[in-house]
Short mmCIF file of N, CA and C in Angstrom, two decimals:
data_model
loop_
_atom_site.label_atom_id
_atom_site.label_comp_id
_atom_site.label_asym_id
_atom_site.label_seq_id
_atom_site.Cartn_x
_atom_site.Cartn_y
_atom_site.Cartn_z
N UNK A 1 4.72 -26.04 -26.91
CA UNK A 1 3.69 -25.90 -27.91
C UNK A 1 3.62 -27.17 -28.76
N UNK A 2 2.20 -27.64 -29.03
CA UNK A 2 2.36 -29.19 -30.04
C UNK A 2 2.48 -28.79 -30.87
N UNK A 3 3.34 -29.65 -31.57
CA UNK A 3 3.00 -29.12 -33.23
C UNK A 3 2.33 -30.30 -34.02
N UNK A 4 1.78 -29.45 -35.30
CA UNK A 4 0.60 -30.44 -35.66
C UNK A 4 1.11 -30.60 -37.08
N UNK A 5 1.83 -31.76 -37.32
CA UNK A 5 2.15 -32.17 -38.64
C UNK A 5 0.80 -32.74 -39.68
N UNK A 6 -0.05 -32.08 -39.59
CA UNK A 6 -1.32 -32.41 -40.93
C UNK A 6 -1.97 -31.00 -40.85
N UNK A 7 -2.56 -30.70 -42.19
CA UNK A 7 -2.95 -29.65 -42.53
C UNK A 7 -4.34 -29.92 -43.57
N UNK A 8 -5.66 -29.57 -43.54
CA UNK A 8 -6.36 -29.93 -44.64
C UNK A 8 -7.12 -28.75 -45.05
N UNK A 9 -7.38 -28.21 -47.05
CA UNK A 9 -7.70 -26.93 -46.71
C UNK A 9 -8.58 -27.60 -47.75
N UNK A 10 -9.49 -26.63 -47.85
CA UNK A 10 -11.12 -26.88 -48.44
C UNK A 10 -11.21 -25.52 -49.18
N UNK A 11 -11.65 -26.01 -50.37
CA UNK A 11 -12.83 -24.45 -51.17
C UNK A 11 -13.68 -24.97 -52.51
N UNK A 12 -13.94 -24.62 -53.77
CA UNK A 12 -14.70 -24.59 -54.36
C UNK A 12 -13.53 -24.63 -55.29
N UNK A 13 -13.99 -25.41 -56.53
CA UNK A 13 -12.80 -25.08 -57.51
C UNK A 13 -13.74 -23.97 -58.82
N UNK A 14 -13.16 -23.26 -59.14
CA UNK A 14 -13.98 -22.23 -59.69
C UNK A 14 -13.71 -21.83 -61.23
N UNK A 15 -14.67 -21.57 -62.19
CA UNK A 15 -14.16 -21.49 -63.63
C UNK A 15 -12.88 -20.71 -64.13
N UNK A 16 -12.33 -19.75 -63.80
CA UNK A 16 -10.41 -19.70 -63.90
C UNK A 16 -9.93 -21.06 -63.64
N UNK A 17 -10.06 -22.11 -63.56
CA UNK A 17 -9.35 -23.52 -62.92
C UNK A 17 -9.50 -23.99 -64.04
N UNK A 18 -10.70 -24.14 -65.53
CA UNK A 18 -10.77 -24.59 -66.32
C UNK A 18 -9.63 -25.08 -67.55
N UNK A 19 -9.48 -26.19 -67.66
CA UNK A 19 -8.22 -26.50 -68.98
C UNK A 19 -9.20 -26.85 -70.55
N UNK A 20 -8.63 -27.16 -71.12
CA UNK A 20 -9.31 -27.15 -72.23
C UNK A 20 -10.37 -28.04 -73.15
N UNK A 21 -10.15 -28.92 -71.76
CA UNK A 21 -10.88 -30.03 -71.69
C UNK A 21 -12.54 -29.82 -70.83
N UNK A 22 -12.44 -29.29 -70.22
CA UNK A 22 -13.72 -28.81 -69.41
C UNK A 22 -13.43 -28.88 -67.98
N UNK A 23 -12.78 -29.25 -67.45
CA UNK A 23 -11.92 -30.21 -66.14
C UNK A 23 -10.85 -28.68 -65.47
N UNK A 24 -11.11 -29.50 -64.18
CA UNK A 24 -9.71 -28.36 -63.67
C UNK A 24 -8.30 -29.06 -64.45
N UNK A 25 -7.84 -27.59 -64.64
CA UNK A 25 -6.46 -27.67 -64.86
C UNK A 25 -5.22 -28.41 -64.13
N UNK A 26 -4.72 -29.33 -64.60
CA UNK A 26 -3.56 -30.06 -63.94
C UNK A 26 -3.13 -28.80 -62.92
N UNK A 27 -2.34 -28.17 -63.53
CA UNK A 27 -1.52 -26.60 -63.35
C UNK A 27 -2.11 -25.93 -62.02
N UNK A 28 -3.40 -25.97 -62.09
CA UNK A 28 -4.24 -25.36 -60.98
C UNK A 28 -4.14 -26.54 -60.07
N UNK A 29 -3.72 -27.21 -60.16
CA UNK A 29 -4.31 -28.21 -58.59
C UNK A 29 -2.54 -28.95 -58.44
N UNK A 30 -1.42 -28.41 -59.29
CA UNK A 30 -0.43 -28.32 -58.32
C UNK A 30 -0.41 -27.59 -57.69
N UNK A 31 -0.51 -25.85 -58.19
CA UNK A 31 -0.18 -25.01 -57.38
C UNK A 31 -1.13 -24.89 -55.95
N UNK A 32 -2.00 -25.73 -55.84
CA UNK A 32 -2.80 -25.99 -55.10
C UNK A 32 -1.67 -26.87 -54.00
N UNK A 33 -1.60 -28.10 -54.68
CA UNK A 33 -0.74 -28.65 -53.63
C UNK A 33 0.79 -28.02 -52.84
N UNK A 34 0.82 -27.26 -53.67
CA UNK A 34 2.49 -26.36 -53.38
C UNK A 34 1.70 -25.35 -52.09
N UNK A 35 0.70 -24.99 -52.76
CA UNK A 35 0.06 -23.87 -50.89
C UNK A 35 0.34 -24.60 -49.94
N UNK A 36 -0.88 -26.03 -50.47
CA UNK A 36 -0.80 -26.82 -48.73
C UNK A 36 0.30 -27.23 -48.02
N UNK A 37 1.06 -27.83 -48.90
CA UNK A 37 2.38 -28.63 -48.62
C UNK A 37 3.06 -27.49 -47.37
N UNK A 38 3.41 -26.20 -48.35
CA UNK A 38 3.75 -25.36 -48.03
C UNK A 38 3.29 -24.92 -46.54
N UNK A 39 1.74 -24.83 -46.47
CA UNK A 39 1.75 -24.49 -44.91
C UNK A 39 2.03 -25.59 -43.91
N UNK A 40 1.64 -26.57 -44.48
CA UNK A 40 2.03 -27.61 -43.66
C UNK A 40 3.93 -27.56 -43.22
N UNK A 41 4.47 -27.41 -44.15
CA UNK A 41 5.85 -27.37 -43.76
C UNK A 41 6.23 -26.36 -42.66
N UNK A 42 5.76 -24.84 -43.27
CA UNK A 42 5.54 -23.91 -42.17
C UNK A 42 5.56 -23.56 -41.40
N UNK A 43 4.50 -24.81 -40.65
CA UNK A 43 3.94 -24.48 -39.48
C UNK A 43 4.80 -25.83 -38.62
N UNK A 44 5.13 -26.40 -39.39
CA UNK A 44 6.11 -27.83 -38.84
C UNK A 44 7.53 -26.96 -38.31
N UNK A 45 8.21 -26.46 -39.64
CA UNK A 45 9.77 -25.55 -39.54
C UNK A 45 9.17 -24.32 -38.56
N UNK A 46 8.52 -24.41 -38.79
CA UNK A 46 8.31 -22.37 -37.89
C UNK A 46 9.61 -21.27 -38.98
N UNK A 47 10.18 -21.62 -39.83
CA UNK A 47 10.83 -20.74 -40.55
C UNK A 47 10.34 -20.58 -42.09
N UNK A 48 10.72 -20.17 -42.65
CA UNK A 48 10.45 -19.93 -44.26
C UNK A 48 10.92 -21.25 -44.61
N UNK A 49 10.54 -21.97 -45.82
CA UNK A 49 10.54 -23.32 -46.62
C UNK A 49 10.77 -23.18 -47.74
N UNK A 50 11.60 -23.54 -48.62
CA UNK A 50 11.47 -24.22 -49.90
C UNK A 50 11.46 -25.17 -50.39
N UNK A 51 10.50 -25.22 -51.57
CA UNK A 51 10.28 -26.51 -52.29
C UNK A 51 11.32 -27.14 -52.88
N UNK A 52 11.56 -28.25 -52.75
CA UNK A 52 12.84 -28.89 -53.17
C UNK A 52 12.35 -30.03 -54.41
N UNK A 53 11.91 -30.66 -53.95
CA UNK A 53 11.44 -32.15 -55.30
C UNK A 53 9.74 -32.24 -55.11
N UNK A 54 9.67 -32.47 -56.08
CA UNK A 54 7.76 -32.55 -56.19
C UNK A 54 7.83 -33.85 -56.74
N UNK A 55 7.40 -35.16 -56.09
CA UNK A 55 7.56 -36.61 -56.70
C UNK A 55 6.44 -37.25 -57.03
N UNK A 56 6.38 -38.10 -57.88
CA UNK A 56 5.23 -39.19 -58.13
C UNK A 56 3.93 -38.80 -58.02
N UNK A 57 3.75 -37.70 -58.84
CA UNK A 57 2.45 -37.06 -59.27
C UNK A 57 1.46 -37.52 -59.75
N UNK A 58 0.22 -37.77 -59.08
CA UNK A 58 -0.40 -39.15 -59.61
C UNK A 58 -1.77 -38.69 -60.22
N UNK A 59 -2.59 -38.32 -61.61
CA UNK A 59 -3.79 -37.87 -61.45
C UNK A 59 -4.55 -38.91 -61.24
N UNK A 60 -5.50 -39.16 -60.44
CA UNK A 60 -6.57 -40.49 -60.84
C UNK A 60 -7.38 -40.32 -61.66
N UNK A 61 -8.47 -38.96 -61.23
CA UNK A 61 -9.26 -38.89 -61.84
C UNK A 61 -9.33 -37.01 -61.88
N UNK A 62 -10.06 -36.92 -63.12
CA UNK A 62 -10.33 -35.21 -63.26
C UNK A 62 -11.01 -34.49 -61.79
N UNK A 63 -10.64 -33.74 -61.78
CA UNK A 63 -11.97 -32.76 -60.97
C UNK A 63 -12.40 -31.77 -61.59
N UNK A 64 -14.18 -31.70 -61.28
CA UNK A 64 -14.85 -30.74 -61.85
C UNK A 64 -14.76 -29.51 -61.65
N UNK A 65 -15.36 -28.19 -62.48
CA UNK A 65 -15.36 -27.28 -62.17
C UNK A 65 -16.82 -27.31 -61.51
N UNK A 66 -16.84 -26.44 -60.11
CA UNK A 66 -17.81 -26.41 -59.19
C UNK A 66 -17.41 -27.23 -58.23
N UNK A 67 -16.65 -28.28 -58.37
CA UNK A 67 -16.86 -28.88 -57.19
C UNK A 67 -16.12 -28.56 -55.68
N UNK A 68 -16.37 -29.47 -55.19
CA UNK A 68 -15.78 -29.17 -53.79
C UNK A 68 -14.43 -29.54 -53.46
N UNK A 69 -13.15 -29.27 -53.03
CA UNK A 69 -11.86 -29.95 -53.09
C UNK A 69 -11.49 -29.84 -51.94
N UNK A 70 -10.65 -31.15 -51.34
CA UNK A 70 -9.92 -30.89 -50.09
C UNK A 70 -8.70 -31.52 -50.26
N UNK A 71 -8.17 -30.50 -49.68
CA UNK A 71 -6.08 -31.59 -50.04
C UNK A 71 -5.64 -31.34 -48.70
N UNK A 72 -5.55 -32.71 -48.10
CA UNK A 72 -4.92 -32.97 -46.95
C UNK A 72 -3.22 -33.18 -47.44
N UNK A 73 -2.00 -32.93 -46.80
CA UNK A 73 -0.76 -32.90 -46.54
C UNK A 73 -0.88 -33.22 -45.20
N UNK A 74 0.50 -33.85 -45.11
CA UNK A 74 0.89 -34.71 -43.89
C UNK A 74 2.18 -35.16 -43.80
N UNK A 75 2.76 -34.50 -42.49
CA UNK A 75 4.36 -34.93 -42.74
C UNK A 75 4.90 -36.85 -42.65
N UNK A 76 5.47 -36.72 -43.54
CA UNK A 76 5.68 -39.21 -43.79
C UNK A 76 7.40 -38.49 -43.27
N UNK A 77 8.17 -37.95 -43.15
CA UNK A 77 9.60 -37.98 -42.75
C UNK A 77 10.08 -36.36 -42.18
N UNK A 78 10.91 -36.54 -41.46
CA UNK A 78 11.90 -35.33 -41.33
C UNK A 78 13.68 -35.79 -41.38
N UNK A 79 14.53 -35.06 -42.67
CA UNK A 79 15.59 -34.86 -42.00
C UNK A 79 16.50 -34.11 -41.41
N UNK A 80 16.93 -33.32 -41.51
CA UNK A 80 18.13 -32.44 -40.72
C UNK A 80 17.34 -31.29 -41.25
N UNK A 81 17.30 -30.73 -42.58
CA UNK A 81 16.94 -29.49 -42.40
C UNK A 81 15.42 -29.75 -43.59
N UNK A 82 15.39 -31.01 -44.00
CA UNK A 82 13.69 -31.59 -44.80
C UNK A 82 12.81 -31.75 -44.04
N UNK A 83 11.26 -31.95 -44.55
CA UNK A 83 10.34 -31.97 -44.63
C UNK A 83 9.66 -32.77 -45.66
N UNK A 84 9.48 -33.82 -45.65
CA UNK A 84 8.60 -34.64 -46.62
C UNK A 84 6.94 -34.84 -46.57
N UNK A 85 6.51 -34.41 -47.25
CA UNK A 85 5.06 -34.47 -47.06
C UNK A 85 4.76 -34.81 -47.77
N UNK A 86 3.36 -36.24 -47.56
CA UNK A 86 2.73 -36.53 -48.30
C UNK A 86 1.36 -35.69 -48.42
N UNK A 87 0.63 -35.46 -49.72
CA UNK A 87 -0.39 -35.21 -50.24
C UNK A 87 -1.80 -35.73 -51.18
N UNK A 88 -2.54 -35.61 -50.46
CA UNK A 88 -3.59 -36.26 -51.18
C UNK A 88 -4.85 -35.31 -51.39
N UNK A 89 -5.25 -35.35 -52.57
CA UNK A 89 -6.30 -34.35 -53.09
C UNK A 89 -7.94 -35.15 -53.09
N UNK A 90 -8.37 -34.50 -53.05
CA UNK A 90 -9.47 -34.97 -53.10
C UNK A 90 -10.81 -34.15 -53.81
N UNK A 91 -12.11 -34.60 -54.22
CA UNK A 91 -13.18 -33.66 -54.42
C UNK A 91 -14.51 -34.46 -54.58
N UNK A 92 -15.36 -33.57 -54.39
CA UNK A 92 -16.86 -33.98 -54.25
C UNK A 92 -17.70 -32.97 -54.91
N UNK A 93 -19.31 -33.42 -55.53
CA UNK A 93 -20.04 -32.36 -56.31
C UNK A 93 -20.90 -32.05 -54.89
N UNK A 94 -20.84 -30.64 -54.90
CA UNK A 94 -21.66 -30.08 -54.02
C UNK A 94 -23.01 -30.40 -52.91
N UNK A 95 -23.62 -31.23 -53.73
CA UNK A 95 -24.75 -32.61 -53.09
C UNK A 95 -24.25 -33.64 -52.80
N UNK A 96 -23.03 -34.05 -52.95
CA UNK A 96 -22.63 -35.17 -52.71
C UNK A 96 -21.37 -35.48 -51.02
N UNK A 97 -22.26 -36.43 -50.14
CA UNK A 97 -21.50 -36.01 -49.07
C UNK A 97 -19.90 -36.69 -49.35
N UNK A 98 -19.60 -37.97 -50.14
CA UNK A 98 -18.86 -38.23 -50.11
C UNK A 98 -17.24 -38.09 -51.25
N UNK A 99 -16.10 -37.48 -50.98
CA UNK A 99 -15.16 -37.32 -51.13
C UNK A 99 -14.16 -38.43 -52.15
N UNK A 100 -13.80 -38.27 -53.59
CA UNK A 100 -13.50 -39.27 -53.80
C UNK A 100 -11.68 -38.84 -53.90
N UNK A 101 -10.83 -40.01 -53.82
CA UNK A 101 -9.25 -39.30 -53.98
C UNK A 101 -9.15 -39.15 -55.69
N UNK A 102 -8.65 -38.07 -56.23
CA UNK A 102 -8.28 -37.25 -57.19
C UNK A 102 -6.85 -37.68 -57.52
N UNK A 103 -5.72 -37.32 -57.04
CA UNK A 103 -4.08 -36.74 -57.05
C UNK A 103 -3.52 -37.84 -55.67
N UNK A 104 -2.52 -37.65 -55.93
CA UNK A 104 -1.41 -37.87 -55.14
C UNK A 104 -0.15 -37.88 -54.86
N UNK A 105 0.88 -37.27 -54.34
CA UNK A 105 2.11 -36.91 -54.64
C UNK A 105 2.92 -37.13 -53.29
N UNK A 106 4.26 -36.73 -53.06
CA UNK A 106 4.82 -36.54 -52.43
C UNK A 106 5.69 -35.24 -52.44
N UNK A 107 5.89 -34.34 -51.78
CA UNK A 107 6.82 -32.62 -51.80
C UNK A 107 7.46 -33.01 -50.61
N UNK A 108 8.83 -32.12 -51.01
CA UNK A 108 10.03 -31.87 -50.12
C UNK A 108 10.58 -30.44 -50.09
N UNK A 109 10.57 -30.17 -48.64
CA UNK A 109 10.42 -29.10 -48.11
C UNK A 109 11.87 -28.59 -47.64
N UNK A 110 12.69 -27.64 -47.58
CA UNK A 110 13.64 -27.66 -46.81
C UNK A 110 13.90 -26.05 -46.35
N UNK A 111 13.61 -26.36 -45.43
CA UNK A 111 14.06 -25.04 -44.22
C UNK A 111 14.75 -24.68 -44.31
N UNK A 112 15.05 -23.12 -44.51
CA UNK A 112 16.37 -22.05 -45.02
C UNK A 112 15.96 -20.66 -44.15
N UNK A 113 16.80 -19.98 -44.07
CA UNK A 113 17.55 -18.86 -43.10
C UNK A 113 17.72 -17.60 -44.49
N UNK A 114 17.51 -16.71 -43.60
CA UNK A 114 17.21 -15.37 -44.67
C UNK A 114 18.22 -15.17 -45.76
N UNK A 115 19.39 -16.32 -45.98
CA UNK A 115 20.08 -15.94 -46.72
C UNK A 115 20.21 -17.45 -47.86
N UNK A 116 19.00 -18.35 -47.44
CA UNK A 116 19.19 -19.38 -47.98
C UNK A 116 20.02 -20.48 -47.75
N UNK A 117 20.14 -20.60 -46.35
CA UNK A 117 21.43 -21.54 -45.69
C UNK A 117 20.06 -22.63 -45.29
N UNK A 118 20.13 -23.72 -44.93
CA UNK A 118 19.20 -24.32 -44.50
C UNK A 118 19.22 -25.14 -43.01
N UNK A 119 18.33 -25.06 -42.66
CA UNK A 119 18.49 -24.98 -40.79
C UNK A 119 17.47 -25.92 -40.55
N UNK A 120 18.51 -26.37 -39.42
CA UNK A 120 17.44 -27.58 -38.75
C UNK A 120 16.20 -27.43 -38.39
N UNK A 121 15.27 -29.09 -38.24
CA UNK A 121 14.02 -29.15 -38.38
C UNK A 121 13.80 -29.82 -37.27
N UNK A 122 12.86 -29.77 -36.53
CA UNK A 122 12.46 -30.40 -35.62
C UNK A 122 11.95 -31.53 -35.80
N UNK A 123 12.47 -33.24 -34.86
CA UNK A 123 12.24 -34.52 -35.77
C UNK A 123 10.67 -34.71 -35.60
N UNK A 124 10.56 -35.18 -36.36
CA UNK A 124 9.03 -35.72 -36.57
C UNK A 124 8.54 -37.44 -36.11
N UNK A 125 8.28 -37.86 -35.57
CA UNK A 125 8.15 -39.15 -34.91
C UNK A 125 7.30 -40.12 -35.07
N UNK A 126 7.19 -40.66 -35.68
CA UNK A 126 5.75 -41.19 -36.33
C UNK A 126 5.29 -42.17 -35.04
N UNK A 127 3.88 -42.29 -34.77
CA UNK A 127 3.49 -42.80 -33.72
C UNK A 127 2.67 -44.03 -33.85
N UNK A 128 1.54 -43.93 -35.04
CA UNK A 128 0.55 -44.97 -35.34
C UNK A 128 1.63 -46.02 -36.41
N UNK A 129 0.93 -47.12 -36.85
CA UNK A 129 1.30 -48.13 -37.43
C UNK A 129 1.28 -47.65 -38.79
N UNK A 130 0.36 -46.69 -39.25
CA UNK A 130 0.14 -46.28 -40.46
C UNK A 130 0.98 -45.34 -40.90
N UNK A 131 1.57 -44.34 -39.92
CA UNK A 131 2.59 -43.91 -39.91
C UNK A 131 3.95 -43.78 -40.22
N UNK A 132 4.08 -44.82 -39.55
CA UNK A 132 5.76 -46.01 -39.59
C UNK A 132 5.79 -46.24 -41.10
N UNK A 133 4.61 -47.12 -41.85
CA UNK A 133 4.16 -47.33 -42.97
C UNK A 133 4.70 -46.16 -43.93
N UNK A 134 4.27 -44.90 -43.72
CA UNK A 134 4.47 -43.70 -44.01
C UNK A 134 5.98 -43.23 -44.29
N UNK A 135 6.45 -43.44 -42.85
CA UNK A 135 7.67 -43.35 -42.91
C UNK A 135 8.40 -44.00 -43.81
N UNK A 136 8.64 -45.32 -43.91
CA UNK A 136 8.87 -46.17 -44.57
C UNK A 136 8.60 -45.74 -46.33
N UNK A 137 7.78 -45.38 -46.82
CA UNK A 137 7.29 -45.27 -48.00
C UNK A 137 8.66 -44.04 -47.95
N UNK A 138 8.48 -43.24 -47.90
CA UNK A 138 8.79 -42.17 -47.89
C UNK A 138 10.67 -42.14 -47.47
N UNK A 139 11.51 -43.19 -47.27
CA UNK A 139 12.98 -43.29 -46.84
C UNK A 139 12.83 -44.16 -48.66
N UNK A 140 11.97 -45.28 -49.04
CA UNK A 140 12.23 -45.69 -50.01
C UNK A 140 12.30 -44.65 -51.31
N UNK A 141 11.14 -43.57 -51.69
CA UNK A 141 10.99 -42.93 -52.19
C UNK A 141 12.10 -41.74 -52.22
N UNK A 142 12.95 -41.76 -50.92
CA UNK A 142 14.15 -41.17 -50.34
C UNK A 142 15.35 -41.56 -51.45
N UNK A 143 15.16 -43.21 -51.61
CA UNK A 143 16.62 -43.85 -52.17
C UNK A 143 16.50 -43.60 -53.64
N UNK A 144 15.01 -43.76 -54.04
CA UNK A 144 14.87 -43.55 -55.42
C UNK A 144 15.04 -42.44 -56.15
N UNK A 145 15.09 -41.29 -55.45
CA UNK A 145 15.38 -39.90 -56.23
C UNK A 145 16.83 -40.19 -56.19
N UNK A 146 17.44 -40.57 -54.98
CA UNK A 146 19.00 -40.79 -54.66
C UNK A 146 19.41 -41.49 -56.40
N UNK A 147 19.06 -42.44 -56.31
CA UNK A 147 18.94 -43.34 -57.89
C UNK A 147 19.25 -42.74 -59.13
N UNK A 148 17.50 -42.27 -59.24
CA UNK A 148 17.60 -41.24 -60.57
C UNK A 148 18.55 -40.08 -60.78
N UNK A 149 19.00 -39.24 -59.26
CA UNK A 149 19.75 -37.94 -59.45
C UNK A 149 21.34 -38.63 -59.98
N UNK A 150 21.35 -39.99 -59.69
CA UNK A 150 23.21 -40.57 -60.20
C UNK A 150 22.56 -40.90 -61.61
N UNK A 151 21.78 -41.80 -62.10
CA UNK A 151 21.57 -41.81 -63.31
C UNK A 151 21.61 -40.83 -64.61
N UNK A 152 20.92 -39.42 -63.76
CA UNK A 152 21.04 -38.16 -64.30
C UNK A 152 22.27 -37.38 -64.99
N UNK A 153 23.33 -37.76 -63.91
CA UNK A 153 24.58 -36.87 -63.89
C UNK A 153 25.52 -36.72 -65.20
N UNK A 154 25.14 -38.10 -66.02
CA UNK A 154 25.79 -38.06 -66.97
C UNK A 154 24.86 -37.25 -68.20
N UNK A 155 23.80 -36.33 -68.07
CA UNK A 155 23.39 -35.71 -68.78
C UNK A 155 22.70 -34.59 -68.44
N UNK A 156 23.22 -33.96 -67.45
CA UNK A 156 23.41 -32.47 -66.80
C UNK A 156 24.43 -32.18 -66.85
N UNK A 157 25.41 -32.08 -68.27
CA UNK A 157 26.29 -31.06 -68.49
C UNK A 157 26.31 -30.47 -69.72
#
């Protein structure tokens, strides 16, 4: 069976999405990205997933209420029992054919067993040049949480 490491889901962003500004809600268009990520991981692990680090959350620009949204996810790494996916949001006003980028982030996924043990992932192989690229982004972005979580330690107790 292939498996298909990209996922892109589409709908309408709708007035519950509203923040107080007039604009969708930050809040609403993570949990947005936590769905996609999420199926995307999913359907990559074939097991249940949890979210592990949500990185470098980027807004560009607002999105409207009414408009049109699409958030593509796409696996940039696999390790032993992760899932790294990159995400990119996007939206357009209803007349408008073209799509502008919104958000951007990176989520980490890690495959776990009904008791929360976490289980291997099937490797992911990057094939195009843009890919590799991908990859690459994504081992650096690897070292830098590595970074911050030692920097941390002396003030998580």
């Amino acid at each position: 069976m292939k498996q298909n490491h990209k996922i892109t889901f589409q709908f309408i962003s709708e007035p519950t999405d509203v923040n107080f500004g007039g604009k969708v809600h930050g809040g609403a268009v993570m949990k947005w990205i936590d769905q996609t990520a999420y199926t995307c991981a999913r359907t990559w692990a074939e097991t249940y997933c949890v979210t592990v680090y949500v990185g470098g959350i980027r807004f560009y620009k607002p999105i409207n209420i009414g408009d049109v949204v699409k958030i593509d996810a796409y696996i940039i790494l696999t390790g032993h029992s992760s899932i790294h996916i990159a995400i990119d949001v996007y939206s357009r006003k209803l007349n408008e054919p073209t799509f502008t980028k919104k958000t951007h982030c990176v989520i980490v996924f890690v495959s776990v067993d009904a008791d929360g043990n976490p289980l291997e992932v099937k490797k992911w192989v990057p094939k195009t040049e843009q890919e590799k690229q991908l990859e690459t982004y994504a081992l650096k972005l690897k070292q830098l949480r590595v970074d911050i979580e030692e920097e941390m330690q002396s003030f998580i107790k």
